[in-house]
Amino acid sequence: MFSSRVTRSVLRRGSNAVVRFCSGESGSHGKAPITKVPLSEAVPWIPKAIYASPSDIVHETKVTTLDNGLRVASEPKFGNFCTVGVAIDSGSRFEVALPSGISHFLEKLAYGVRFSGFFFALHWWLYPNCFNIIDAQMSVTFDLEDLQLRPEKDVLLTEMIHAAGFRDNTLGLPKICPPENITKIDRSTLFTYLKHHHTPKRMVVAGVGVEHEALVEFAQKYFVEMPPIWETDPTLSNTHKLSIDHSVAQYTGGLIKEEADLSDVSIGPNPLPELAHIVIGLESVGHQHKDFVTHCVLNMMMGGGGSFSAGGPGKGMYTRLYTNVLNRYHWIHNATAYNHAYEDAGLFCIHASAHPSHLADLTQIITRELSAMNGRMSKEELERAKVQLQSMLLMNLESRPVVFEDIARQVLATGKRLQPQHFMDLIRRVTDDDVMKIAGKMLRSRPSVAALGTLKRLPRQSSWEMVGLLQPLVDDKD
Amino acid sequence: MAKQMWMSSWKAFGCTKPRVLHPMTDITEVAGDWHGSVSRRESQALEVKEARHNIQRRYRALDLRSKMCQAAMWLATTPTRGMATASLSFETVLSEENKNNLKMRLAKTKSPRVRDLKGSKPRAAVLVPLCHVEGELSLLYTLRCLSLGDHAGEMCFPGGKVDPEDKDEVHTALREAHEEVGLRTGENVEVLGTLPPVPSRAEGTHVVGVLAYVGHLDPAALTLSPGEVEAIIVASLRNLCHPVFVRQTQFRSTKFPPGYTLPVFLGTEPRVWGLTAILTHMTLTALLPGLYSHRLRLIPPLKA
């Protein structure tokens, strides 16, 4: 960093000027031109650079609880920008006694929302005073149509695998509004839901790059002193008292099939290949469990992606699903491992797709990979997965919105935020025995399967034990 | 010495040595509280306690007639541990008084109102074995083998299908328990009562639980039937009753509208859920009034 006034004025004149200054042309300062200064000597007239050093101050996230139970959390961050928002413990998992799809409606109604996840939703909290329920219903209908038309089926498949893994409870309840509920959800249902679930105790106002006291002051002014409209106007919501569902998520396992003709999914002139999709899931752990980090390392080790992803070597191409699956069988279009973790339960799954005629082989290959998670792994593989996870963690936390989401989720779940260094230590301490132990435990659970497309070649339930899973998948009688 | 023994047996997950869990010292390990933060379950348990204290406080400042009601309310809401005479403690569970009360309470226990079970004969009977393991009164569970088709890998009570030659369900339960875990049936087994039938997953069948006290047991000395029972897991009553571990899950159902609520016990690894949890819940409700006070709540669907 050049700090002298002269060089700053030079810089203002443009980069050419800088080059001319440094090269000592036109006898600036009466010095010899730079080409005459030997390389073994420092250039005398260029000022010394002052380098930035990492700050020794550790920034802790400050959390304050206001009178009505609302929590305000913030962390300072260098820069001219800040990210502020609200996280609410709300979502489709609480809709067991309500018509499913309320969260989908709320996502469409609130401004500038980014929908993320089953157990909480991020909102900008300014709700308009008059809802237009007809517009909301139209918007949800369009969203459903769009999901059917899109060639990427990952949203539908995520919905299906959760419904298969957590049959009929909490996390298995539909996140996307079922078509028959669009007309059933009206203004008073929405306000009733909001009144019971969007309470201060279930909310966190989080900010990154802001002063804590200022944020607390604003939160006090807008969240405590201004009551929400369902408190001031009791006619808005249903008079029946609704209890909040405190159910703990129960993993059940099971199979959900959807026959669909995916031969013509392309929305443009170029045809896309016809694919059948299958997702095989096992029971994982929640993010508060002591083995959560080990599951994340395992997920990194399995990795995977699309067969056409333009990443090249170094972009996770050494993960198992690439080296053992995608690189060997050209007809598999994608094989990706996911680890969905919630507060009290989790789902580890592998999504794979191929032409419908290969469905039987595809199933066998994926279940073989799942069974192999329990086996020996090379030290290099494990170290690579750990380092990849650590670097992904730190790289993501360089962006403010991600830090905001991290603070909001942690404070909502536990009341405080653990710094990234804590997780770096935990990742470093994962051993191959740990990974084998949790893989063994996962393989003991009843598998959950979601299949979409032309499913004539899907192996029948009774023959699943032949494909290598520890537990056969038996037809649900429920 | 004993503490080190059961702590080491707890840590060695996956081995067939049976485990006894003592919640008073083991909670942080089992409840996953390892980050050191107060989890929501604990804060909920504290909320329940607070609510109870608030009820008691509210009734304090009233007139004399109300003071009599207040005394009754106090007795009804105070946790019974630490109170002097008429309340139950884990040591007096097997007293004559409690056993007589148990018979009365079992008669009043209702089956889950999921299907009409009148007239259909029970197809299966299980033994709910109450035993003393290392001095703690506990329930004995079996971990089903993975090769079994139904409920593989889940926690279960020893039991099985009713044979035509069996005299009654009690006979079936004891016979199956002997076959599966080598439980000696004889004078040392005291049948305390029969639970009302509970519908099982398969259509038209239901399961009857037989509650029996089988004395002091050493789980390591029991012989397990290979191919049926993978391990024996012993959970102390203290663990099962602990408010942090007792939860419930509400399910939607198209077959049994508007759905149903099942209890779940998170104190064991793996957790006790499903049919076994219903039987455990019914047992604890009848056996431990005051110590176990969890009630299953079903949130009714919102009326338009």
Short mmCIF file of N, CA and C in Angstrom, two decimals, chain B residues 12-77:
data_model
loop_
_atom_site.label_atom_id
_atom_site.label_comp_id
_atom_site.label_asym_id
_atom_site.label_seq_id
_atom_site.Cartn_x
_atom_site.Cartn_y
_atom_site.Cartn_z
N ALA B 12 -19.46 -48.33 24.28
CA ALA B 12 -19.19 -49.34 23.26
C ALA B 12 -20.48 -49.66 22.54
N PHE B 13 -20.89 -48.77 21.65
CA PHE B 13 -22.14 -48.99 20.95
C PHE B 13 -21.98 -50.12 19.95
N GLY B 14 -22.97 -50.89 19.81
CA GLY B 14 -22.94 -51.93 18.80
C GLY B 14 -22.57 -53.28 19.36
N CYS B 15 -22.03 -53.33 20.56
CA CYS B 15 -21.71 -54.65 21.11
C CYS B 15 -22.97 -55.22 21.73
N THR B 16 -22.97 -56.52 21.93
CA THR B 16 -24.19 -57.14 22.41
C THR B 16 -24.34 -57.08 23.91
N LYS B 17 -23.39 -56.41 24.61
CA LYS B 17 -23.56 -56.30 26.06
C LYS B 17 -24.74 -55.39 26.33
N PRO B 18 -25.59 -55.79 27.22
CA PRO B 18 -26.74 -54.95 27.52
C PRO B 18 -26.31 -53.70 28.28
N ARG B 19 -27.09 -52.65 28.17
CA ARG B 19 -26.72 -51.39 28.79
C ARG B 19 -27.82 -50.93 29.73
N VAL B 20 -27.40 -50.40 30.85
CA VAL B 20 -28.34 -49.77 31.77
C VAL B 20 -28.03 -48.29 31.75
N LEU B 21 -29.04 -47.49 31.52
CA LEU B 21 -28.79 -46.05 31.41
C LEU B 21 -29.32 -45.35 32.65
N HIS B 22 -28.49 -44.54 33.25
CA HIS B 22 -28.90 -43.75 34.42
C HIS B 22 -28.96 -42.30 34.01
N PRO B 23 -30.15 -41.74 33.88
CA PRO B 23 -30.25 -40.40 33.31
C PRO B 23 -29.60 -39.33 34.17
N MET B 24 -29.52 -39.55 35.48
CA MET B 24 -29.01 -38.48 36.33
C MET B 24 -27.60 -38.08 35.93
N THR B 25 -26.79 -39.02 35.48
CA THR B 25 -25.43 -38.65 35.11
C THR B 25 -25.23 -38.73 33.61
N ASP B 26 -26.11 -39.41 32.91
CA ASP B 26 -25.84 -39.69 31.51
C ASP B 26 -26.48 -38.73 30.53
N ILE B 27 -27.26 -37.79 31.04
CA ILE B 27 -28.12 -37.00 30.14
C ILE B 27 -27.34 -36.28 29.06
N THR B 28 -26.24 -35.63 29.42
CA THR B 28 -25.55 -34.82 28.42
C THR B 28 -25.07 -35.68 27.27
N GLU B 29 -24.67 -36.91 27.55
CA GLU B 29 -24.21 -37.76 26.45
C GLU B 29 -25.37 -38.19 25.58
N VAL B 30 -26.43 -38.61 26.20
CA VAL B 30 -27.52 -39.18 25.42
C VAL B 30 -28.35 -38.11 24.74
N ALA B 31 -28.60 -37.01 25.46
CA ALA B 31 -29.48 -35.99 24.88
C ALA B 31 -28.77 -35.19 23.81
N GLY B 32 -27.49 -35.45 23.58
CA GLY B 32 -26.82 -34.75 22.51
C GLY B 32 -26.52 -33.31 22.87
N ASP B 33 -26.42 -33.04 24.13
CA ASP B 33 -26.23 -31.67 24.58
C ASP B 33 -24.75 -31.31 24.58
N TRP B 34 -24.00 -31.93 23.75
CA TRP B 34 -22.56 -31.88 23.92
C TRP B 34 -21.95 -30.53 23.62
N HIS B 35 -22.72 -29.66 22.91
CA HIS B 35 -22.18 -28.31 22.70
C HIS B 35 -22.18 -27.52 24.00
N GLY B 36 -22.87 -28.06 25.01
CA GLY B 36 -22.91 -27.37 26.28
C GLY B 36 -24.01 -26.33 26.37
N SER B 37 -24.86 -26.26 25.36
CA SER B 37 -25.93 -25.26 25.41
C SER B 37 -27.20 -25.92 25.90
N VAL B 38 -28.12 -25.13 26.39
CA VAL B 38 -29.38 -25.69 26.88
C VAL B 38 -30.23 -26.03 25.66
N SER B 39 -30.52 -27.27 25.47
CA SER B 39 -31.29 -27.64 24.29
C SER B 39 -32.75 -27.28 24.51
N ARG B 40 -33.49 -27.30 23.40
CA ARG B 40 -34.88 -26.88 23.52
C ARG B 40 -35.66 -27.85 24.40
N ARG B 41 -35.29 -29.13 24.37
CA ARG B 41 -36.04 -30.09 25.18
C ARG B 41 -35.94 -29.75 26.65
N GLU B 42 -34.73 -29.43 27.08
CA GLU B 42 -34.57 -29.10 28.49
C GLU B 42 -35.32 -27.84 28.82
N SER B 43 -35.28 -26.85 27.92
CA SER B 43 -35.99 -25.62 28.24
C SER B 43 -37.48 -25.86 28.25
N GLN B 44 -37.95 -26.82 27.46
CA GLN B 44 -39.38 -27.15 27.51
C GLN B 44 -39.73 -27.81 28.82
N ALA B 45 -38.83 -28.69 29.27
CA ALA B 45 -39.08 -29.35 30.55
C ALA B 45 -39.12 -28.31 31.66
N LEU B 46 -38.23 -27.32 31.57
CA LEU B 46 -38.23 -26.26 32.56
C LEU B 46 -39.50 -25.44 32.48
N GLU B 47 -40.01 -25.26 31.24
CA GLU B 47 -41.26 -24.50 31.09
C GLU B 47 -42.40 -25.22 31.76
N VAL B 48 -42.43 -26.54 31.60
CA VAL B 48 -43.48 -27.32 32.25
C VAL B 48 -43.41 -27.12 33.75
N LYS B 49 -42.18 -27.17 34.29
CA LYS B 49 -42.01 -27.01 35.73
C LYS B 49 -42.48 -25.63 36.16
N GLU B 50 -42.10 -24.63 35.34
CA GLU B 50 -42.49 -23.25 35.66
C GLU B 50 -43.99 -23.12 35.68
N ALA B 51 -44.63 -23.74 34.68
CA ALA B 51 -46.09 -23.64 34.59
C ALA B 51 -46.72 -24.20 35.85
N ARG B 52 -46.15 -25.32 36.33
CA ARG B 52 -46.69 -25.93 37.54
C ARG B 52 -46.54 -24.97 38.73
N HIS B 53 -45.38 -24.35 38.84
CA HIS B 53 -45.17 -23.40 39.94
C HIS B 53 -46.11 -22.22 39.84
N ASN B 54 -46.38 -21.79 38.60
CA ASN B 54 -47.28 -20.65 38.43
C ASN B 54 -48.69 -21.00 38.87
N ILE B 55 -49.11 -22.22 38.56
CA ILE B 55 -50.45 -22.63 38.99
C ILE B 55 -50.53 -22.59 40.51
N GLN B 56 -49.48 -23.10 41.15
CA GLN B 56 -49.50 -23.15 42.61
C GLN B 56 -49.52 -21.74 43.19
N ARG B 57 -48.74 -20.85 42.59
CA ARG B 57 -48.68 -19.49 43.12
C ARG B 57 -50.02 -18.79 43.00
N ARG B 58 -50.70 -19.05 41.88
CA ARG B 58 -51.97 -18.37 41.63
C ARG B 58 -53.01 -18.69 42.69
N TYR B 59 -52.96 -19.91 43.16
CA TYR B 59 -54.00 -20.32 44.11
C TYR B 59 -53.72 -19.94 45.55
N ARG B 60 -52.60 -19.31 45.79
CA ARG B 60 -52.20 -19.05 47.17
C ARG B 60 -53.07 -18.00 47.86
N ALA B 61 -53.34 -16.90 47.18
CA ALA B 61 -54.00 -15.79 47.85
C ALA B 61 -55.52 -15.84 47.70
N LEU B 62 -56.18 -16.80 48.29
CA LEU B 62 -57.65 -16.88 48.17
C LEU B 62 -58.26 -17.05 49.55
N ASP B 63 -59.61 -17.08 49.60
CA ASP B 63 -60.25 -17.19 50.91
C ASP B 63 -60.24 -18.62 51.42
N LEU B 64 -60.90 -18.84 52.58
CA LEU B 64 -60.72 -20.10 53.30
C LEU B 64 -61.25 -21.29 52.50
N ARG B 65 -62.46 -21.11 51.94
CA ARG B 65 -63.01 -22.24 51.19
C ARG B 65 -62.09 -22.60 50.04
N SER B 66 -61.62 -21.54 49.41
CA SER B 66 -60.69 -21.78 48.31
C SER B 66 -59.38 -22.34 48.83
N LYS B 67 -59.05 -21.99 50.09
CA LYS B 67 -57.80 -22.53 50.63
C LYS B 67 -57.86 -24.03 50.75
N MET B 68 -59.08 -24.55 50.97
CA MET B 68 -59.18 -26.01 51.03
C MET B 68 -58.96 -26.60 49.65
N CYS B 69 -59.57 -25.93 48.66
CA CYS B 69 -59.35 -26.39 47.28
C CYS B 69 -57.88 -26.25 46.93
N GLN B 70 -57.30 -25.19 47.49
CA GLN B 70 -55.88 -24.93 47.21
C GLN B 70 -55.02 -26.07 47.72
N ALA B 71 -55.40 -26.57 48.89
CA ALA B 71 -54.62 -27.67 49.45
C ALA B 71 -54.71 -28.88 48.53
N ALA B 72 -55.91 -29.11 48.03
CA ALA B 72 -56.07 -30.25 47.12
C ALA B 72 -55.27 -30.03 45.85
N MET B 73 -55.30 -28.77 45.37
CA MET B 73 -54.57 -28.44 44.14
C MET B 73 -53.07 -28.61 44.36
N TRP B 74 -52.61 -28.18 45.54
CA TRP B 74 -51.18 -28.29 45.86
C TRP B 74 -50.75 -29.75 45.82
N LEU B 75 -51.56 -30.58 46.44
CA LEU B 75 -51.21 -31.99 46.47
C LEU B 75 -51.19 -32.58 45.06
N ALA B 76 -52.11 -32.08 44.26
CA ALA B 76 -52.21 -32.65 42.92
C ALA B 76 -51.06 -32.20 42.02
N THR B 77 -50.54 -30.98 42.29
CA THR B 77 -49.55 -30.49 41.33
C THR B 77 -48.11 -30.56 41.80
#
